[in-house]
mmCIF file of C-alpha atoms in Angstrom:
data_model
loop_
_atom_site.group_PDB
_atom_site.id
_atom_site.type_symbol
_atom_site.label_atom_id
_atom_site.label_comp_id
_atom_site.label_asym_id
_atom_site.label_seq_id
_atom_site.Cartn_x
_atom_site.Cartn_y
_atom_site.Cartn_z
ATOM 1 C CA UNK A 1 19.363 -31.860 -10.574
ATOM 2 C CA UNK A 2 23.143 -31.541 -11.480
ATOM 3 C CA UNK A 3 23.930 -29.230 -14.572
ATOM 4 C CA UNK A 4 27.388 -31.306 -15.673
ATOM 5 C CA UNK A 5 29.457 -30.602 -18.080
ATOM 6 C CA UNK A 6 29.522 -33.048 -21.253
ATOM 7 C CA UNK A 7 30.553 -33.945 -24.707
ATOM 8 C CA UNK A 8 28.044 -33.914 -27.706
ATOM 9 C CA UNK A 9 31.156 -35.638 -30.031
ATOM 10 C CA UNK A 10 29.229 -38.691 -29.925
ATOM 11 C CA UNK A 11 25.897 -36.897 -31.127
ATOM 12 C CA UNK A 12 27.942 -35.667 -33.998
ATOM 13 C CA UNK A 13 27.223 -32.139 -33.248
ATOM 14 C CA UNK A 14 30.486 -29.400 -34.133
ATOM 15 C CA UNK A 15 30.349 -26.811 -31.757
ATOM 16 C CA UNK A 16 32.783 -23.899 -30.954
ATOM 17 C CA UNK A 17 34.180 -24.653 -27.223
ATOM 18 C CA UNK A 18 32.329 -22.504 -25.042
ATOM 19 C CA UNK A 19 34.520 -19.306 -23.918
ATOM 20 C CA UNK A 20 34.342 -20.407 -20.015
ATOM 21 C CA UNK A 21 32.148 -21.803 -17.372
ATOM 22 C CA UNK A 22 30.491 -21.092 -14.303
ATOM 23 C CA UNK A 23 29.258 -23.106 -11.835
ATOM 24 C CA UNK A 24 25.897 -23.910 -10.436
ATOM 25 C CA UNK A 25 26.061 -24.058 -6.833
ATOM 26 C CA UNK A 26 23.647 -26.105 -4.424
ATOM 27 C CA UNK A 27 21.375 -24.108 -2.296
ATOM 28 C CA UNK A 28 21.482 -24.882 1.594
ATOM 29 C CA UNK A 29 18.515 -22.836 2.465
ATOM 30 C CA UNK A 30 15.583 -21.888 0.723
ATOM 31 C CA UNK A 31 15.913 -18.815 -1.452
ATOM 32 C CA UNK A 32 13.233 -16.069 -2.109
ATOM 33 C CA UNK A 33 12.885 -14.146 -5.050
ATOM 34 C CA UNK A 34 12.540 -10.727 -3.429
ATOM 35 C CA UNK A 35 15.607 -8.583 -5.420
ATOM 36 C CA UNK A 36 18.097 -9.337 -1.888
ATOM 37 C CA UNK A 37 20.834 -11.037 -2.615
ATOM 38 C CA UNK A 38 20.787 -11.716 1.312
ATOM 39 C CA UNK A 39 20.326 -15.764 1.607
ATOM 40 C CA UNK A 40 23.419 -17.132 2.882
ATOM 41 C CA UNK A 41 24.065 -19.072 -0.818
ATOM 42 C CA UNK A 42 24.310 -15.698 -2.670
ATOM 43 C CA UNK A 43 26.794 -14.831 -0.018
ATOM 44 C CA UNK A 44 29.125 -17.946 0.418
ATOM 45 C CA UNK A 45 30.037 -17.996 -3.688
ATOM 46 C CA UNK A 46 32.620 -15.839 -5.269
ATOM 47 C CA UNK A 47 30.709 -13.610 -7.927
ATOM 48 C CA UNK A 48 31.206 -13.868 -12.039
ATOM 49 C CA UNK A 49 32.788 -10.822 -13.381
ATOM 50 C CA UNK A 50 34.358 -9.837 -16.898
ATOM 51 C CA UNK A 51 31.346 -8.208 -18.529
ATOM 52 C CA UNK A 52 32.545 -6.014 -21.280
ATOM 53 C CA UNK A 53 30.698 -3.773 -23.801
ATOM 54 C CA UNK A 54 28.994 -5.645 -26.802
ATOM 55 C CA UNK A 55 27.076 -2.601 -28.189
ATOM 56 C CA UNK A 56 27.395 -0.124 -29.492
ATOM 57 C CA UNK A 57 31.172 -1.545 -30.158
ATOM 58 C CA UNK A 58 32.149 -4.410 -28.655
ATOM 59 C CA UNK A 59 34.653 -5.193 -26.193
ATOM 60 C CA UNK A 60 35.996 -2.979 -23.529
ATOM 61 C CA UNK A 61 35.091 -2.465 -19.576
ATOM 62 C CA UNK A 62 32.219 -0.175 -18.514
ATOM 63 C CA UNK A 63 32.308 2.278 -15.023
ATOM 64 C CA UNK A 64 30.227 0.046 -13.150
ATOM 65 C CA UNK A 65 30.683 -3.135 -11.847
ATOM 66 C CA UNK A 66 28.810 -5.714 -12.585
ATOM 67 C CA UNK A 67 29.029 -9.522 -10.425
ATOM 68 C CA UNK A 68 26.069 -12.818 -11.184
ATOM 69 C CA UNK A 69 25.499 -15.718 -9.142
ATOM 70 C CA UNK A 70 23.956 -18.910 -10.258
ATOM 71 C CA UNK A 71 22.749 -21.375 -7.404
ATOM 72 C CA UNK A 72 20.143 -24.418 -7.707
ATOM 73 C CA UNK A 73 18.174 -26.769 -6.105
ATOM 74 C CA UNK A 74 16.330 -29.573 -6.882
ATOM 75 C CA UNK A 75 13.646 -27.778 -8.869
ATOM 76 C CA UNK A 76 14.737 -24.166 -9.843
ATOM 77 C CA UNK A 77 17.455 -22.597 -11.493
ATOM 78 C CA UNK A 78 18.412 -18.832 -9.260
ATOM 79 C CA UNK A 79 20.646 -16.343 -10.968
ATOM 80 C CA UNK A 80 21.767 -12.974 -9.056
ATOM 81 C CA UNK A 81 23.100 -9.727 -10.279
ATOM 82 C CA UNK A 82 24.548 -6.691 -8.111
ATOM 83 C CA UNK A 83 25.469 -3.851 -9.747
ATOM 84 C CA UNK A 84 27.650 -0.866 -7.950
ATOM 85 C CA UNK A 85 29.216 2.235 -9.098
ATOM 86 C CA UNK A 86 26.326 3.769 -11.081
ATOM 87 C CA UNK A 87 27.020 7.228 -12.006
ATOM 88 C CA UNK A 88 24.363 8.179 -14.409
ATOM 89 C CA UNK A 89 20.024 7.272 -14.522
ATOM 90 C CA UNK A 90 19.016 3.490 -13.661
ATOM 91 C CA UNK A 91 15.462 3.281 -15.358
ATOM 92 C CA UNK A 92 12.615 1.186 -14.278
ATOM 93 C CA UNK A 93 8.767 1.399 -14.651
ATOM 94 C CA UNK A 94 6.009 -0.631 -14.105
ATOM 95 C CA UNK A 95 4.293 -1.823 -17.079
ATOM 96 C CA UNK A 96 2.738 -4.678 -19.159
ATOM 97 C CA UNK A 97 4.881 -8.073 -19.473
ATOM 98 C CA UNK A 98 7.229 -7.969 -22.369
ATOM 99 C CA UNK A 99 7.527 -3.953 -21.872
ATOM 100 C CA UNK A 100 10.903 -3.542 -20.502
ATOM 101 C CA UNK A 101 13.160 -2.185 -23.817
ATOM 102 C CA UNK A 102 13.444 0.748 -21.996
ATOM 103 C CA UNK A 103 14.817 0.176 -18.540
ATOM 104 C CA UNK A 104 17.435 -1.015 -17.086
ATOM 105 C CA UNK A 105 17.539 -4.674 -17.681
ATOM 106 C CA UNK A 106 19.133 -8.435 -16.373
ATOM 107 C CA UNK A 107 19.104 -11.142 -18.985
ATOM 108 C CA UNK A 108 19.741 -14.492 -19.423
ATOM 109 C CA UNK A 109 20.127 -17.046 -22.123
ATOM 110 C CA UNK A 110 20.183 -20.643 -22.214
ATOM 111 C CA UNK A 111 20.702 -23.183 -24.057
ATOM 112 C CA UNK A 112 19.509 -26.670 -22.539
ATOM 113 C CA UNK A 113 20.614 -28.953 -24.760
ATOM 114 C CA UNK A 114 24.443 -27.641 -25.813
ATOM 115 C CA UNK A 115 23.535 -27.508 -29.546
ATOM 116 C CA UNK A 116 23.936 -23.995 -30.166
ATOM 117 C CA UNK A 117 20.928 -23.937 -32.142
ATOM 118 C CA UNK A 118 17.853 -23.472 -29.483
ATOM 119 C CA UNK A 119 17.670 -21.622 -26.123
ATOM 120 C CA UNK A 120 15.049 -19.675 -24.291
ATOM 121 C CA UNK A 121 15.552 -15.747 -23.470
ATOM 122 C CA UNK A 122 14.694 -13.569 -20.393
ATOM 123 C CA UNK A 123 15.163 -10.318 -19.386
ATOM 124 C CA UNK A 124 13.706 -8.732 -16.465
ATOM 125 C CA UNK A 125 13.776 -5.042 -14.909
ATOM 126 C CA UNK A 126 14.081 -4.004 -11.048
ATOM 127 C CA UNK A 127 10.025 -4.351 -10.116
ATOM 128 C CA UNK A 128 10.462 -7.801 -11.543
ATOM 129 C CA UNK A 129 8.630 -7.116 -15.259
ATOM 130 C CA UNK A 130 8.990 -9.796 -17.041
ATOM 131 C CA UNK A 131 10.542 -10.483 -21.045
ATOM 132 C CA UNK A 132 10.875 -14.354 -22.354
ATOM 133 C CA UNK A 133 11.013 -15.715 -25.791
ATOM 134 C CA UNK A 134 12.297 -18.955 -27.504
ATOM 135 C CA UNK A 135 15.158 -18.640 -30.576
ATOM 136 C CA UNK A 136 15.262 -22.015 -32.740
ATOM 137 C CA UNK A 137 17.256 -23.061 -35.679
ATOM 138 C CA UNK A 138 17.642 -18.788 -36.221
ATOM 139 C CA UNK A 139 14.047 -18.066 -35.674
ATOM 140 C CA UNK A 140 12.579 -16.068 -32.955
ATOM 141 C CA UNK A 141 9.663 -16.578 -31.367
ATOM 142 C CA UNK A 142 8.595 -13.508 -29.328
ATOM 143 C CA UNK A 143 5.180 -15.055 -28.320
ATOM 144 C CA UNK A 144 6.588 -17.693 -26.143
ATOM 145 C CA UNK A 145 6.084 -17.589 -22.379
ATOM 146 C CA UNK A 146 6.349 -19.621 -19.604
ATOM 147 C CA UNK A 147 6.388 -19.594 -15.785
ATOM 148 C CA UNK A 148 9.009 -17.788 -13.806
ATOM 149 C CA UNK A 149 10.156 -15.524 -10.887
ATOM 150 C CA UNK A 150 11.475 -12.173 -11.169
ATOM 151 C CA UNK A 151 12.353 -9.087 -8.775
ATOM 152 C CA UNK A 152 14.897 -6.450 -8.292
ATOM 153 C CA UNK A 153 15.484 -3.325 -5.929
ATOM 154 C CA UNK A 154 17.596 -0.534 -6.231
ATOM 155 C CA UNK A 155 20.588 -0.244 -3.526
ATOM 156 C CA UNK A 156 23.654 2.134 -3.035
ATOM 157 C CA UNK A 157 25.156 2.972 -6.054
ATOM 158 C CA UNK A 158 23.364 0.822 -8.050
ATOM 159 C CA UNK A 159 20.699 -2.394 -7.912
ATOM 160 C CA UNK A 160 20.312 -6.035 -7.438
ATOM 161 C CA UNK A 161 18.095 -8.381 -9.028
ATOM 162 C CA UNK A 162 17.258 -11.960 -8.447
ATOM 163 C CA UNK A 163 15.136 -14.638 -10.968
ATOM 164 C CA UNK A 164 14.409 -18.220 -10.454
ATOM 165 C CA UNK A 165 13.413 -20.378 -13.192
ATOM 166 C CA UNK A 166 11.951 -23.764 -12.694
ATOM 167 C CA UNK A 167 13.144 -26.782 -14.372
ATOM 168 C CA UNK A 168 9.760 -27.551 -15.604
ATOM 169 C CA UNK A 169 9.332 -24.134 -17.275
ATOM 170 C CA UNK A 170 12.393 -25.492 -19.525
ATOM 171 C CA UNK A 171 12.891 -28.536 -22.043
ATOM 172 C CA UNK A 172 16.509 -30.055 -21.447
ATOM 173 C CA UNK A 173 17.743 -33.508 -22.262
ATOM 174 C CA UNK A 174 15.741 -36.335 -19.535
ATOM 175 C CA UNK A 175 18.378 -37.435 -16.946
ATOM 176 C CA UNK A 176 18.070 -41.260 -16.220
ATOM 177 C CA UNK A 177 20.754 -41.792 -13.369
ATOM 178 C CA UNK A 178 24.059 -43.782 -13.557
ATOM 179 C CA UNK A 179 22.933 -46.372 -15.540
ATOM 180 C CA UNK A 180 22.308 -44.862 -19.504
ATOM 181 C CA UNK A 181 22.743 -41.273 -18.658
ATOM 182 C CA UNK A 182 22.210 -38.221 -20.609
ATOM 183 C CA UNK A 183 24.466 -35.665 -19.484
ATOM 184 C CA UNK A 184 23.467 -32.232 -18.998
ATOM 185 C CA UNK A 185 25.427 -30.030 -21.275
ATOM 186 C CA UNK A 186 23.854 -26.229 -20.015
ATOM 187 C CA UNK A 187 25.551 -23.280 -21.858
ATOM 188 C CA UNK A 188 24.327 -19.404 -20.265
ATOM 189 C CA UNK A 189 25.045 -15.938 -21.324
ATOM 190 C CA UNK A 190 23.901 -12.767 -19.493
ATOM 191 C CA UNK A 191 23.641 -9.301 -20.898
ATOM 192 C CA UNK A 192 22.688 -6.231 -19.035
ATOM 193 C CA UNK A 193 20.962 -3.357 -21.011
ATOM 194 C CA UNK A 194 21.880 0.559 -20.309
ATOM 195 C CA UNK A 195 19.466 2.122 -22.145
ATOM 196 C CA UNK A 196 20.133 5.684 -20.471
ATOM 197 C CA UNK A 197 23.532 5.609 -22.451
ATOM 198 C CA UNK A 198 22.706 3.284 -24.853
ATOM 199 C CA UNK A 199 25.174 0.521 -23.857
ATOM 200 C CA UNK A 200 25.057 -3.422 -23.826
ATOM 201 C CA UNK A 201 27.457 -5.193 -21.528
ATOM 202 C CA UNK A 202 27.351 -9.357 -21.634
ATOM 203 C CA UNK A 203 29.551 -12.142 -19.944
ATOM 204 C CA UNK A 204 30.624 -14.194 -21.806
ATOM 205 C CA UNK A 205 31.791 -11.630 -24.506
ATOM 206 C CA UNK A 206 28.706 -11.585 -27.118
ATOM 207 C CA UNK A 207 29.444 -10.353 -30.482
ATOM 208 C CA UNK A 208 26.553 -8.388 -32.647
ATOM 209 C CA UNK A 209 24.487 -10.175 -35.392
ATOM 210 C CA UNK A 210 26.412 -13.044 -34.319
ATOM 211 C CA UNK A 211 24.561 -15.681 -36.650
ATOM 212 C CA UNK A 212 24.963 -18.410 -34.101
ATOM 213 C CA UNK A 213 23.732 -16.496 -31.067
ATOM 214 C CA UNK A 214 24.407 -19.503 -28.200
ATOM 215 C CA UNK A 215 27.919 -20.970 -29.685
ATOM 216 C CA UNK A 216 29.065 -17.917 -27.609
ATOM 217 C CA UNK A 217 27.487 -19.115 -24.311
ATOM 218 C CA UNK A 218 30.038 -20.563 -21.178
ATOM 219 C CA UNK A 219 29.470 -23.856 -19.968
ATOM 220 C CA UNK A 220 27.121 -24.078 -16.983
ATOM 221 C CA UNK A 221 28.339 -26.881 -14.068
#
């Protein structure tokens, strides 16, 4: 499946342009979720950087550094994070799903259909604990769950973390070919939580209370 970028004009829909976009690469190989960003994919793609502060105050750089990959194949959706220069405590604990508010966390929105007004949510902590929910027309619904992969391990300086998120675990617009197609029109956003100093960092840039949450997404190719 090919995540392309498209024009809802014709739908009538009046959205801001997304901030920037990333692209999806094709996998080669088969990749595992195991929290090692070793697979030959993760290593062949130039990382997405440019995460700045969005809480407490937004904007502004943090000490760490902080790269994401997104690959794909025919059936899953694979998003990587590596994060070096860690000075201070990286939390993580093994608990119940949806239990993760305090560790250190990887998350990621999207929003299928490019309307700014639906998208799922996930966040996920190093041993791979789990956090989804579904936000709709500025509703949030906190018992949604569906069927994912998740895992992360803790490295020099820092961590990595890897999730993979079928297509089937998702609704997104039905692709019919060449002839009558729907495009895909993906948006993504991906926060990381430091809750030892109380920090948010995102790429794209997302604002606080932003009514709108997903009009700040980038494009996703």
């Amino acid at each position: 499946m090919t995540l392309a970028l498209a024009v809802l004009a014709s739908l009538g829909v009046a959205l801001a342009a997304p901030q920037t976009a990333v692209q999806a690469h094709d996998t080669t190989g088969p990749i595992v979720v195991d929290g090692r960003l070793d697979e030959a994919d993760w290593l062949r793609h130039a990382a997405q950087t440019g995460f700045v502060r969005s809480h407490p105050t937004p904007g502004g750089p943090h000490g760490s550094t902080t790269e994401v990959w997104f690959l794909q194949d025919e059936t899953t959706l694979y998003v990587g994070m590596r994060v070096t220069g860690v000075e201070g405590e990286i939390r993580a604990h093994i608990s119940p799903r949806e239990d993760v508010n305090v560790d250190d966390q990887l998350g990621l929105y999207i929003d299928p259909f490019g309307d700014a007004r639906t998208g799922y949510i996930f966040y996920t902590n190093l041993y791979g604990i789990q956090q989804d929910m579904r936000h709709a027309y500025g509703e949030w619904y906190i018992d949604w769950d569906t069927v994912w992969q998740s895992m992360g391990r803790r490295i020099e300086g820092g961590f990595e973390m890897e999730v993979g998120i079928p297509f089937r675990s998702l609704q997104y617009p039905e692709t019919t070919g060449d002839r009558g197609v729907q495009s895909q029109d993906w948006t993504v956003m991906v926060p990381r939580k430091i809750p030892a100093e109380g920090v948010k960092l995102s790429w794209p840039p997302m604002k606080p209370r932003y009514p709108r949450i997903f009009e700040q997404g980038a494009s996703l190719k």
